[in-house]
Coordinates of C-alpha atoms in Angstrom, one line a residue:
X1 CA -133.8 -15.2 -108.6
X2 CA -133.9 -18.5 -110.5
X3 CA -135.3 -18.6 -114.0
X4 CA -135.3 -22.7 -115.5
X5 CA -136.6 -22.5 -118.8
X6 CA -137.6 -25.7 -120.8
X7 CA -139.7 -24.9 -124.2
X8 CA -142.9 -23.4 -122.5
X9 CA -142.3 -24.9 -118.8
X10 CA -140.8 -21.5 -116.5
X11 CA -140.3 -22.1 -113.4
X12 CA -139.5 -19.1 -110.9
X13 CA -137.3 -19.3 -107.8
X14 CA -136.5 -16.5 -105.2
X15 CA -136.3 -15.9 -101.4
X16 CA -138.3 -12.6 -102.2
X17 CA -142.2 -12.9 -103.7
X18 CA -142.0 -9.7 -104.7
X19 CA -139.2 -10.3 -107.3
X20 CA -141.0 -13.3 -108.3
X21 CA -144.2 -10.6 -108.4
X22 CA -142.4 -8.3 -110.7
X23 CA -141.1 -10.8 -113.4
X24 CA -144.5 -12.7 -113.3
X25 CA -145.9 -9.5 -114.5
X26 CA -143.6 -8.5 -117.2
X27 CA -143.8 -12.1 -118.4
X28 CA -147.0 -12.2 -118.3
X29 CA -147.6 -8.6 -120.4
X30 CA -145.5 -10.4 -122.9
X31 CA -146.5 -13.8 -123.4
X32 CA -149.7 -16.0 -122.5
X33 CA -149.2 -17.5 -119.1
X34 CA -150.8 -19.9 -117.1
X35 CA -149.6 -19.2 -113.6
X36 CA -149.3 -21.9 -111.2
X37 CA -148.8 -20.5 -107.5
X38 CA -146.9 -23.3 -106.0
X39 CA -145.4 -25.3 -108.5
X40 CA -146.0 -29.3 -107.2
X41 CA -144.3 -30.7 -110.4
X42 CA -142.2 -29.9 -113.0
X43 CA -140.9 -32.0 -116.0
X44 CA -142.1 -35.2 -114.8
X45 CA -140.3 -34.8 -111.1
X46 CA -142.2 -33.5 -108.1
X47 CA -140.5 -30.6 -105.9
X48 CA -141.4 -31.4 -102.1
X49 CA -141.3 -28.8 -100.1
X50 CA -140.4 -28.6 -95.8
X51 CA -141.4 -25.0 -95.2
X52 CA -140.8 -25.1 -91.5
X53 CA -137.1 -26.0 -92.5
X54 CA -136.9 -24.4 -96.0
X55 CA -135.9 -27.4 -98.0
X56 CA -136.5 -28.4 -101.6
X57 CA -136.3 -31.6 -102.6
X58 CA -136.7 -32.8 -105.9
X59 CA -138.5 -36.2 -107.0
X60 CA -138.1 -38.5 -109.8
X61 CA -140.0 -41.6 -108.4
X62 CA -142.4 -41.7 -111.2
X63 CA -139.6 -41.8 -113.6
X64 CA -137.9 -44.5 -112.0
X65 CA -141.0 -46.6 -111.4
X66 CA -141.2 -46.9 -115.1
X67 CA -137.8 -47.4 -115.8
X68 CA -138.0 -50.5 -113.2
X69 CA -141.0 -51.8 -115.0
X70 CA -139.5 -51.3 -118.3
X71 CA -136.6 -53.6 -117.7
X72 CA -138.4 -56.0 -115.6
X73 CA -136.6 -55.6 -112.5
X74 CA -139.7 -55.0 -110.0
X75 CA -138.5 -58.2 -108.0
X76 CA -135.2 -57.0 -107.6
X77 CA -133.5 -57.0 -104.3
X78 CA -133.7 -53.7 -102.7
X79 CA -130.1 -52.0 -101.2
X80 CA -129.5 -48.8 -99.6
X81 CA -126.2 -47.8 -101.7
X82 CA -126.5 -47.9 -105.6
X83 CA -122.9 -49.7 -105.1
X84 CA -121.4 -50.8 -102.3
X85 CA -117.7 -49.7 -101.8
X86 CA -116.5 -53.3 -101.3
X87 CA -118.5 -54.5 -104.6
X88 CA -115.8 -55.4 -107.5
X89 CA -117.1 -55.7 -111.3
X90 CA -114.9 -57.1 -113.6
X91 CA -115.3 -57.8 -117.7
X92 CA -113.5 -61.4 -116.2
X93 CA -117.4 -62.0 -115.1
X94 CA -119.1 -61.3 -118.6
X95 CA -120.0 -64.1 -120.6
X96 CA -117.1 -66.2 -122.4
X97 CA -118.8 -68.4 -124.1
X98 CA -120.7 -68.1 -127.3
X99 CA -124.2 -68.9 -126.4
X100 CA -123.9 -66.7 -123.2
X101 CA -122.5 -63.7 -125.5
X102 CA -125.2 -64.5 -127.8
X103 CA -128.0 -64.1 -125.4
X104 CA -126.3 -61.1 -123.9
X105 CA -127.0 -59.2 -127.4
X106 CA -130.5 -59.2 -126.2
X107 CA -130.1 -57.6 -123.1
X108 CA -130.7 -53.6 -123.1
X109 CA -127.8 -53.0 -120.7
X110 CA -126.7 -49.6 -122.7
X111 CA -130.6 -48.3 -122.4
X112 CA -131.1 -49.6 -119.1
X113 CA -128.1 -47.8 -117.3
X114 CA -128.6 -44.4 -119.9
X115 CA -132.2 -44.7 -118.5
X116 CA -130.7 -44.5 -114.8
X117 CA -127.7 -41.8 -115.9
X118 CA -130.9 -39.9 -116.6
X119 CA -131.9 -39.8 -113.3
X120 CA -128.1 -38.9 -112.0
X121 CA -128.5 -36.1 -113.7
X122 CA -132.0 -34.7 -112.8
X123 CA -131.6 -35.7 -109.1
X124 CA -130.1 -38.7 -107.9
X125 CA -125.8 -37.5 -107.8
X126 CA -125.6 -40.4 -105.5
X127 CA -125.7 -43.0 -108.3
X128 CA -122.4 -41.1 -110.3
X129 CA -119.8 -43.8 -109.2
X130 CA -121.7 -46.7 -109.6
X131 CA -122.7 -45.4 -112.9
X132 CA -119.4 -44.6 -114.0
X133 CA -117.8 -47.8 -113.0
X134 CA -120.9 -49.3 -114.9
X135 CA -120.1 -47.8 -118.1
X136 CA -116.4 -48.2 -118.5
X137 CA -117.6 -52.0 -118.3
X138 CA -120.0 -51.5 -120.4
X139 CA -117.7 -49.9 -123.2
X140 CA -115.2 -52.4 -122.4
X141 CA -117.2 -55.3 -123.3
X142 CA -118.5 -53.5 -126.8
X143 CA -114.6 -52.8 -127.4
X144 CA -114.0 -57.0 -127.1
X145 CA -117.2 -57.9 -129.2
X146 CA -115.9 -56.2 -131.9
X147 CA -112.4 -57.4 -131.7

């Protein structure tokens, strides 16, 4: 049995109904529930379900819809890795000059790639590395600004 708990969201897990039955019941004697039978969405992700195989998946797309919008980046070029293996960043790419550093300062890269660590987390693993080798740029470029 799986219990997640997140301030009055429950949601319930098992390979038996019954044992979901039984703790429905004493939760319910407890507390006021509202009791969902097949839970479609939880915490702003959807859970999509493949009976016939018995998979979960979980769902973020509406998160990361908004997150696109939010930084402008709807016209971005789609790819099917979040970064390729044989892509190489480098802090010798970030702006050198003043007016290029200047109008870096009004860029929300911090936000933008927390925003997208959020989504690592909830569901999306697959974006780990890139993130990583994101951020150790990212605090390597805050490091040299105030130097």
């Amino acid at each position: 049995l799986f219990l997640s708990l997140y301030v009055d969201d429950i949601l319930l897990a098992s390979s038996s109904k019954d044992e979901i039955f039984i703790i429905k019941g004493k939760l319910n004697f407890e507390f006021k529930m509202k009791d969902i039978d097949v839970v479609k969405r939880i915490l702003g992700m959807y859970i999509v379900r493949n009976k016939s195989e018995g998979e979960l998946f979980l769902s973020q797309y509406g998160y990361i819809q908004k997150v696109v919008e939010r930084f402008r980046m709807h016209k971005s070029k789609l790819v099917s890795t979040p970064l390729g293996h044989l892509t190489k960043l480098s802090i010798a790419k970030a702006p050198s000059t003043k007016k290029e550093k200047r109008e870096m300062c009004f860029i929300p890269y911090i936000s933008g790639v927390g925003s997208i660590m959020y989504g690592m987390v909830c569901s999306r693993p697959d974006l780990a590395y890139a993130i990583n080798i994101v951020s150790q740029l990212l605090l390597w470029g805050m490091l040299m600004q105030t130097m």
